[in-house]
Amino acid sequence: MKLQRHNAIRELLVGSRVTNQDELRRKLRRRGFAVTQATLSRDIHELRLYKGPGGYSLPSLNGHTPAAETGEDDGPPSMAEVMASFGLRVNHAMNQVIVRTVMGGAQPVAAALDHEEWPDVVGTVAGDDTVLVICPDSRRAGEVESRLKKILES
Amino acid sequence: MKLQRHNAIRELLVGSRVTNQDELRRKLRRRGFAVTQATLSRDIHELRLYKGPGGYSLPSLNGHTPAAETGEDDGPPSMAEVMASFGLRVNHAMNQVIVRTVMGGAQPVAAALDHEEWPDVVGTVAGDDTVLVICPDSRRAGEVESRLKKILES
DNA sequence: ACCGCGCATGAATAAATATACAACAGATCT
DNA sequence: AGATCTGTTGTATATTTATTCATGCGCGGT
């Protein structure tokens, strides 16, 4: 339940402007999520959202890397979440890994992946439903692939 | 007066962590600026600061792109201009070069790169914040990488 | 000089956000 | 089954942030 709501929030934020939590609450309600402001305050904290001029934004939308700031990252936090709801399948070819996602899911997945800053990931390119992950070489592409597959299946 | 205070705030933010306006008020007072929370709320608005996990941060430290906002176009923007505004870092793997940019910056960077028509660039693919540059081979990818890095650091 | 205007500010207060606490639902035991 | 633990949520409230309103200051025009 919470997971779907979190993803709904992510999607809302990339699509529209949200200035405060009550506005977010109303928009979510229209999408079938009826929760209170208190819950959203907690969600916002968990999603590590930023608030600035123009309302709330995803960490990946403003280039912030919360992990780098807080210094500690307790395992794979959002990657598992995001993959669970968007990820479909994973393949690799040469030094590239292809992650197929549901429509519109590539962006969040790539953002989460960037956020994790895996040493074997040189960069990502996200379309609408496909993420292209570039690795240093073929071997490490294979490792990244299996790592993503494991996350996907967990 | 306000200007000095604004600068003091900027400096404080890069040096230390500020989680709320009252903390900011106390830190500023130690530096000789005695103002109330109300004033700081206005300052924060004027400085377009962001608040996220870990407190307040400068727009320049996240995805804000002043250059893109003040956008007045006088001809084709040079690679240097575009990279200065959008570019974050450059890597390469095999025959590919990855240019990370701020959100939404990939498109302009790729366009500028295409426009320059470097012989070592076979083609480019732009996502939202990443440009994938394809080169003929690994060696020339390395050259393109260092060339872009030099531009980025200038 | 006086007046009027714009701007910066503080005090008070409204609005927005975070949290303490309690209730509840599902697990996972014995 | 009952006991206990863990995690999620709502209510009520505390804390934090934005705004309203009033005041004072400097400046240009009359």
Short mmCIF file of C-alpha atoms (C1' of nucleotides) in Angstrom, two decimals:
data_model
loop_
_atom_site.label_atom_id
_atom_site.label_comp_id
_atom_site.label_asym_id
_atom_site.label_seq_id
_atom_site.Cartn_x
_atom_site.Cartn_y
_atom_site.Cartn_z
CA MET A 1 0.00 0.00 0.00
CA LYS A 2 2.63 2.45 1.08
CA LEU A 3 4.78 1.46 -1.86
CA GLN A 4 2.15 2.23 -4.44
CA ARG A 5 1.48 5.51 -2.75
CA HIS A 6 5.14 6.41 -2.80
CA ASN A 7 5.31 5.73 -6.49
CA ALA A 8 2.13 7.68 -7.09
CA ILE A 9 3.79 10.57 -5.32
CA ARG A 10 6.87 10.29 -7.51
CA GLU A 11 4.75 10.31 -10.60
CA LEU A 12 2.71 13.23 -9.43
CA LEU A 13 5.82 15.23 -8.77
CA VAL A 14 7.31 14.80 -12.20
CA GLY A 15 3.98 15.60 -13.83
CA SER A 16 2.64 18.46 -11.81
CA ARG A 17 3.54 21.07 -9.27
CA VAL A 18 2.86 20.37 -5.64
CA THR A 19 3.30 23.23 -3.24
CA ASN A 20 2.18 21.76 0.03
CA GLN A 21 1.16 18.55 1.64
CA ASP A 22 -2.52 19.27 1.60
CA GLU A 23 -2.43 19.80 -2.14
CA LEU A 24 -0.59 16.53 -2.44
CA ARG A 25 -3.23 14.91 -0.29
CA ARG A 26 -6.03 16.10 -2.58
CA LYS A 27 -4.24 14.99 -5.73
CA LEU A 28 -3.56 11.59 -4.27
CA ARG A 29 -7.15 11.21 -3.21
CA ARG A 30 -8.25 11.68 -6.79
CA ARG A 31 -5.96 8.79 -7.65
CA GLY A 32 -7.48 6.62 -4.99
CA PHE A 33 -5.10 7.18 -2.11
CA ALA A 34 -6.94 8.58 0.88
CA VAL A 35 -4.48 9.42 3.60
CA THR A 36 -3.90 12.28 5.98
CA GLN A 37 -1.32 15.00 5.96
CA ALA A 38 0.58 13.29 8.74
CA THR A 39 1.17 10.27 6.57
CA LEU A 40 2.34 12.42 3.71
CA SER A 41 4.78 14.19 5.95
CA ARG A 42 6.24 10.79 6.72
CA ASP A 43 6.21 9.76 3.07
CA ILE A 44 8.02 12.90 2.09
CA HIS A 45 10.62 12.17 4.68
CA GLU A 46 11.04 8.60 3.47
CA LEU A 47 11.25 9.61 -0.15
CA ARG A 48 13.81 12.23 0.84
CA LEU A 49 12.02 14.87 -1.14
CA TYR A 50 13.17 18.43 -1.36
CA LYS A 51 11.05 21.49 -1.10
CA GLY A 52 12.10 24.63 -2.85
CA PRO A 53 10.69 27.46 -4.87
CA GLY A 54 8.12 25.72 -7.00
CA GLY A 55 7.18 23.06 -4.50
CA TYR A 56 8.38 19.57 -3.80
CA SER A 57 10.81 17.76 -6.05
CA LEU A 58 12.42 14.38 -6.30
CA PRO A 59 16.03 14.13 -5.20
CA SER A 60 16.93 13.09 -8.73
CA LEU A 61 15.22 16.10 -10.20
CA ASN A 62 17.48 18.54 -8.51
CA GLY A 63 20.68 16.61 -8.60
CA HIS A 64 20.88 16.18 -4.89
CA THR A 65 22.37 13.01 -3.57
CA PRO A 66 20.94 12.51 -0.12
CA ALA A 67 23.15 9.52 0.43
CA ALA A 68 26.20 11.68 0.01
CA GLU A 69 24.84 14.22 2.44
CA THR A 70 23.69 12.00 5.22
CA GLY A 71 26.84 10.00 4.73
CA GLU A 72 25.15 6.70 5.39
CA ASP A 73 23.10 4.47 3.20
CA ASP A 74 21.44 1.56 4.88
CA GLY A 75 21.53 -0.99 2.12
CA PRO A 76 19.53 -0.58 -1.05
CA PRO A 77 16.65 1.64 0.03
CA SER A 78 14.76 2.99 -2.93
CA MET A 79 16.24 0.75 -5.59
CA ALA A 80 14.32 -2.22 -4.28
CA GLU A 81 11.17 -0.16 -3.95
CA VAL A 82 11.39 1.30 -7.39
CA MET A 83 12.32 -1.92 -9.10
CA ALA A 84 9.51 -3.70 -7.35
CA SER A 85 6.92 -1.46 -8.85
CA PHE A 86 8.42 -0.49 -12.21
CA GLY A 87 10.93 -3.11 -13.19
CA LEU A 88 9.99 -5.78 -15.72
CA ARG A 89 13.09 -7.55 -16.93
CA VAL A 90 16.82 -7.12 -17.24
CA ASN A 91 19.28 -8.10 -19.96
CA HIS A 92 22.77 -7.21 -20.94
CA ALA A 93 24.83 -6.96 -24.09
CA MET A 94 28.49 -6.06 -24.21
CA ASN A 95 29.05 -3.45 -21.56
CA GLN A 96 25.44 -2.38 -21.50
CA VAL A 97 22.54 -3.45 -19.35
CA ILE A 98 18.98 -2.95 -20.54
CA VAL A 99 16.26 -2.59 -17.95
CA ARG A 100 12.72 -2.78 -19.24
CA THR A 101 10.11 -1.13 -17.10
CA VAL A 102 6.44 -0.30 -17.25
CA MET A 103 5.56 2.80 -19.24
CA GLY A 104 6.93 5.85 -17.50
CA GLY A 105 8.99 3.78 -15.14
CA ALA A 106 12.38 4.29 -16.70
CA GLN A 107 12.88 7.70 -15.16
CA PRO A 108 12.37 6.65 -11.55
CA VAL A 109 14.43 3.52 -12.02
CA ALA A 110 17.31 5.40 -13.56
CA ALA A 111 17.06 8.03 -10.84
CA ALA A 112 17.20 5.38 -8.15
CA LEU A 113 20.10 3.70 -9.85
CA ASP A 114 22.00 6.95 -10.17
CA HIS A 115 21.27 7.66 -6.58
CA GLU A 116 22.89 4.45 -5.48
CA GLU A 117 26.12 5.34 -7.22
CA TRP A 118 27.31 1.82 -7.91
CA PRO A 119 30.94 1.84 -8.89
CA ASP A 120 30.20 -0.45 -11.85
CA VAL A 121 27.69 1.94 -13.32
CA VAL A 122 29.25 4.57 -15.51
CA GLY A 123 25.98 6.20 -16.43
CA THR A 124 22.35 5.67 -17.31
CA VAL A 125 20.03 6.88 -20.01
CA ALA A 126 16.31 6.66 -19.46
CA GLY A 127 13.62 6.71 -22.08
CA ASP A 128 10.00 6.05 -21.32
CA ASP A 129 10.09 2.35 -20.60
CA THR A 130 13.74 1.46 -21.06
CA VAL A 131 16.83 2.26 -19.10
CA LEU A 132 20.20 1.87 -20.72
CA VAL A 133 22.91 1.29 -18.15
CA ILE A 134 26.48 1.71 -19.23
CA CYS A 135 29.16 -0.26 -17.41
CA PRO A 136 32.92 -0.18 -17.76
CA ASP A 137 33.07 -3.57 -19.47
CA SER A 138 31.17 -6.69 -20.35
CA ARG A 139 32.02 -8.59 -17.19
CA ARG A 140 30.77 -5.90 -14.91
CA ALA A 141 27.68 -5.44 -17.04
CA GLY A 142 26.97 -9.07 -16.26
CA GLU A 143 27.40 -8.43 -12.56
CA VAL A 144 25.14 -5.43 -12.63
CA GLU A 145 22.59 -7.43 -14.56
CA SER A 146 22.46 -10.21 -12.00
CA ARG A 147 22.39 -7.75 -9.16
CA LEU A 148 19.40 -6.02 -10.70
CA LYS A 149 17.73 -9.33 -11.39
CA LYS A 150 18.13 -10.32 -7.78
CA ILE A 151 16.60 -7.06 -6.63
CA LEU A 152 13.78 -7.52 -9.08
CA GLU A 153 12.96 -10.96 -7.81
CA SER A 154 13.19 -10.18 -4.13
CA MET B 1 22.83 45.18 4.89
CA LYS B 2 20.58 42.60 3.38
CA LEU B 3 23.19 41.78 0.80
CA GLN B 4 25.89 41.01 3.33
CA ARG B 5 23.44 38.89 5.23
CA HIS B 6 22.53 36.97 2.13
CA ASN B 7 26.16 36.25 1.49
CA ALA B 8 26.69 35.21 5.07
CA ILE B 9 23.82 32.79 4.67
CA ARG B 10 25.36 31.32 1.53
CA GLU B 11 28.65 30.83 3.28
CA LEU B 12 27.05 29.29 6.29
CA LEU B 13 25.22 26.80 4.15
CA VAL B 14 28.25 25.47 2.35
CA GLY B 15 30.18 25.20 5.58
CA SER B 16 27.68 23.83 8.02
CA ARG B 17 24.34 22.15 8.27
CA VAL B 18 21.29 24.28 8.94
CA THR B 19 18.06 22.48 9.60
CA ASN B 20 15.70 25.30 10.48
CA GLN B 21 15.39 29.02 10.46
CA ASP B 22 15.94 29.46 14.15
CA GLU B 23 19.24 27.64 13.95
CA LEU B 24 20.15 29.87 11.06
CA ARG B 25 19.18 32.87 13.13
CA ARG B 26 21.49 31.83 15.97
CA LYS B 27 24.42 31.16 13.68
CA LEU B 28 23.96 34.47 11.95
CA ARG B 29 23.79 36.29 15.25
CA ARG B 30 27.22 34.92 16.16
CA ARG B 31 28.45 36.48 12.95
CA GLY B 32 26.94 39.81 13.82
CA PHE B 33 23.63 39.64 12.03
CA ALA B 34 20.77 39.99 14.46
CA VAL B 35 17.51 39.45 12.66
CA THR B 36 14.30 37.62 13.34
CA GLN B 37 12.97 34.42 11.87
CA ALA B 38 10.53 36.37 9.73
CA THR B 39 13.37 38.07 7.93
CA LEU B 40 15.14 34.79 7.37
CA SER B 41 12.01 33.27 5.91
CA ARG B 42 12.05 36.09 3.39
CA ASP B 43 15.77 35.75 2.78
CA ILE B 44 15.39 32.07 2.10
CA HIS B 45 12.67 32.83 -0.37
CA GLU B 46 14.78 35.43 -2.12
CA LEU B 47 17.82 33.17 -2.26
CA ARG B 48 15.60 30.43 -3.65
CA LEU B 49 17.02 27.95 -1.20
CA TYR B 50 15.92 24.36 -1.05
CA LYS B 51 15.14 22.43 2.04
CA GLY B 52 15.57 18.71 2.09
CA PRO B 53 16.88 15.92 4.22
CA GLY B 54 19.93 17.47 5.79
CA GLY B 55 18.61 21.01 5.91
CA TYR B 56 18.80 23.97 3.62
CA SER B 57 20.95 24.03 0.51
CA LEU B 58 21.93 26.45 -2.19
CA PRO B 59 20.26 26.26 -5.58
CA SER B 60 23.66 25.94 -7.23
CA LEU B 61 24.31 22.79 -5.27
CA ASN B 62 21.29 21.11 -6.69
CA GLY B 63 19.69 21.13 -10.08
CA HIS B 64 19.01 24.81 -10.38
CA THR B 65 20.29 26.22 -13.64
CA PRO B 66 20.37 29.98 -13.56
CA ALA B 67 21.85 30.10 -17.03
CA ALA B 68 18.98 28.13 -18.46
CA GLU B 69 16.39 30.27 -16.76
CA THR B 70 17.70 33.61 -17.79
CA GLY B 71 17.82 32.10 -21.24
CA GLU B 72 18.16 34.67 -23.94
CA ASP B 73 19.29 33.12 -27.13
CA ASP B 74 21.76 34.83 -29.36
CA GLY B 75 22.69 32.31 -31.93
CA PRO B 76 23.90 28.76 -31.44
CA PRO B 77 25.24 28.36 -27.92
CA SER B 78 28.80 27.16 -27.81
CA MET B 79 29.80 23.86 -26.34
CA ALA B 80 31.55 25.73 -23.55
CA GLU B 81 28.45 27.70 -22.65
CA VAL B 82 26.22 24.70 -22.63
CA MET B 83 28.62 22.59 -20.65
CA ALA B 84 29.11 25.38 -18.14
CA SER B 85 25.38 25.54 -17.56
CA PHE B 86 24.45 21.89 -17.68
CA GLY B 87 27.50 19.66 -17.55
CA LEU B 88 28.30 17.78 -14.38
CA ARG B 89 30.83 15.09 -15.15
CA VAL B 90 32.23 13.02 -17.96
CA ASN B 91 33.25 9.38 -18.12
CA HIS B 92 33.97 6.91 -20.80
CA ALA B 93 33.70 3.17 -21.23
CA MET B 94 34.81 1.29 -24.29
CA ASN B 95 33.82 3.36 -27.28
CA GLN B 96 31.26 5.37 -25.38
CA VAL B 97 31.42 8.65 -23.52
CA ILE B 98 28.86 9.43 -20.84
CA VAL B 99 28.10 13.03 -20.05
CA ARG B 100 26.09 13.60 -16.93
CA THR B 101 24.16 16.85 -16.84
CA VAL B 102 21.62 18.50 -14.63
CA MET B 103 18.05 17.37 -15.14
CA GLY B 104 16.84 18.39 -18.57
CA GLY B 105 20.32 19.36 -19.66
CA ALA B 106 21.09 16.36 -21.82
CA GLN B 107 19.11 17.57 -24.81
CA PRO B 108 20.89 20.93 -25.15
CA VAL B 109 24.28 19.38 -24.58
CA ALA B 110 23.71 16.74 -27.22
CA ALA B 111 22.43 19.35 -29.65
CA ALA B 112 25.50 21.51 -29.12
CA LEU B 113 27.75 18.51 -29.52
CA ASP B 114 26.04 17.47 -32.73
CA HIS B 115 26.34 20.97 -34.01
CA GLU B 116 30.07 21.04 -33.51
CA GLU B 117 30.49 17.98 -35.68
CA TRP B 118 33.59 16.54 -34.10
CA PRO B 119 35.07 13.88 -36.35
CA ASP B 120 35.45 11.49 -33.41
CA VAL B 121 31.77 11.63 -32.58
CA VAL B 122 29.70 9.10 -34.46
CA GLY B 123 26.45 10.02 -32.79
CA THR B 124 24.76 11.05 -29.59
CA VAL B 125 21.74 9.88 -27.61
CA ALA B 126 20.22 12.20 -25.06
CA GLY B 127 18.05 11.24 -22.13
CA ASP B 128 17.00 13.73 -19.52
CA ASP B 129 20.21 14.10 -17.63
CA THR B 130 22.62 11.89 -19.52
CA VAL B 131 24.14 12.05 -22.96
CA LEU B 132 25.56 8.97 -24.52
CA VAL B 133 28.21 9.78 -27.08
CA ILE B 134 29.25 7.05 -29.46
CA CYS B 135 32.77 7.13 -30.84
CA PRO B 136 34.48 4.93 -33.42
CA ASP B 137 36.65 3.18 -30.85
CA SER B 138 37.93 3.21 -27.31
CA ARG B 139 40.94 5.39 -27.98
CA ARG B 140 38.94 8.16 -29.53
CA ALA B 141 36.32 7.90 -26.81
CA GLY B 142 39.13 8.68 -24.40
CA GLU B 143 40.11 11.70 -26.43
CA VAL B 144 36.58 12.99 -26.57
CA GLU B 145 36.26 12.45 -22.85
CA SER B 146 39.31 14.50 -22.00
CA ARG B 147 38.31 17.19 -24.43
CA LEU B 148 34.91 17.47 -22.78
CA LYS B 149 36.47 17.39 -19.34
CA LYS B 150 38.72 20.26 -20.26
CA ILE B 151 35.75 22.25 -21.46
CA LEU B 152 33.88 21.43 -18.30
CA GLU B 153 36.67 22.61 -16.07
CA SER B 154 37.38 25.83 -17.89
"C1'" DA C 1 11.17 71.83 4.38
"C1'" DC C 2 7.30 68.67 3.51
"C1'" DC C 3 5.05 64.88 1.30
"C1'" DG C 4 4.73 60.47 -0.79
"C1'" DC C 5 6.70 56.31 -2.15
"C1'" DG C 6 9.38 52.06 -1.84
"C1'" DC C 7 11.78 48.97 0.89
"C1'" DA C 8 13.45 46.47 5.03
"C1'" DT C 9 12.13 44.89 9.25
"C1'" DG C 10 9.79 43.01 13.70
"C1'" DA C 11 5.75 41.47 16.22
"C1'" DA C 12 1.93 38.85 15.96
"C1'" DT C 13 -0.37 35.42 13.88
"C1'" DA C 14 -1.78 32.21 10.23
"C1'" DA C 15 -0.45 28.31 7.66
"C1'" DA C 16 2.21 24.36 6.93
"C1'" DT C 17 4.86 20.53 8.56
"C1'" DA C 18 6.61 17.19 11.97
"C1'" DT C 19 5.85 14.25 15.89
"C1'" DA C 20 3.98 11.85 20.25
"C1'" DC C 21 0.86 8.71 21.21
"C1'" DA C 22 -2.61 5.30 20.69
"C1'" DA C 23 -5.01 2.00 17.90
"C1'" DC C 24 -4.87 -1.51 14.81
"C1'" DA C 25 -3.44 -5.28 11.41
"C1'" DG C 26 -0.29 -8.95 10.15
"C1'" DA C 27 3.43 -11.71 11.26
"C1'" DT C 28 5.69 -15.14 14.23
"C1'" DC C 29 6.32 -17.27 17.92
"C1'" DT C 30 4.96 -20.84 22.13
"C1'" DA D 1 -5.45 -20.25 20.44
"C1'" DG D 2 -2.88 -16.46 22.94
"C1'" DA D 3 1.21 -13.56 23.44
"C1'" DT D 4 4.30 -10.50 21.47
"C1'" DC D 5 6.52 -7.94 18.02
"C1'" DT D 6 6.72 -4.89 14.00
"C1'" DG D 7 5.05 -1.64 10.98
"C1'" DT D 8 1.40 1.67 9.31
"C1'" DT D 9 -1.83 5.02 10.13
"C1'" DG D 10 -4.92 8.76 12.28
"C1'" DT D 11 -5.70 12.21 15.86
"C1'" DA D 12 -4.12 15.74 18.36
"C1'" DT D 13 -0.58 18.71 19.15
"C1'" DA D 14 4.07 20.80 18.92
"C1'" DT D 15 7.22 22.87 15.99
"C1'" DT D 16 8.52 25.34 12.06
"C1'" DT D 17 7.71 28.49 8.33
"C1'" DA D 18 5.10 32.15 5.80
"C1'" DT D 19 2.38 36.24 5.89
"C1'" DT D 20 -0.14 40.29 7.57
"C1'" DC D 21 0.17 44.48 9.38
"C1'" DA D 22 2.46 48.42 11.36
"C1'" DT D 23 6.64 51.09 11.85
"C1'" DG D 24 10.71 53.40 10.55
"C1'" DC D 25 14.14 54.92 7.19
"C1'" DG D 26 16.07 56.97 3.00
"C1'" DC D 27 15.26 59.21 -1.28
"C1'" DG D 28 13.31 62.06 -5.06
"C1'" DG D 29 9.92 65.47 -6.31
"C1'" DT D 30 7.27 69.64 -5.17
#
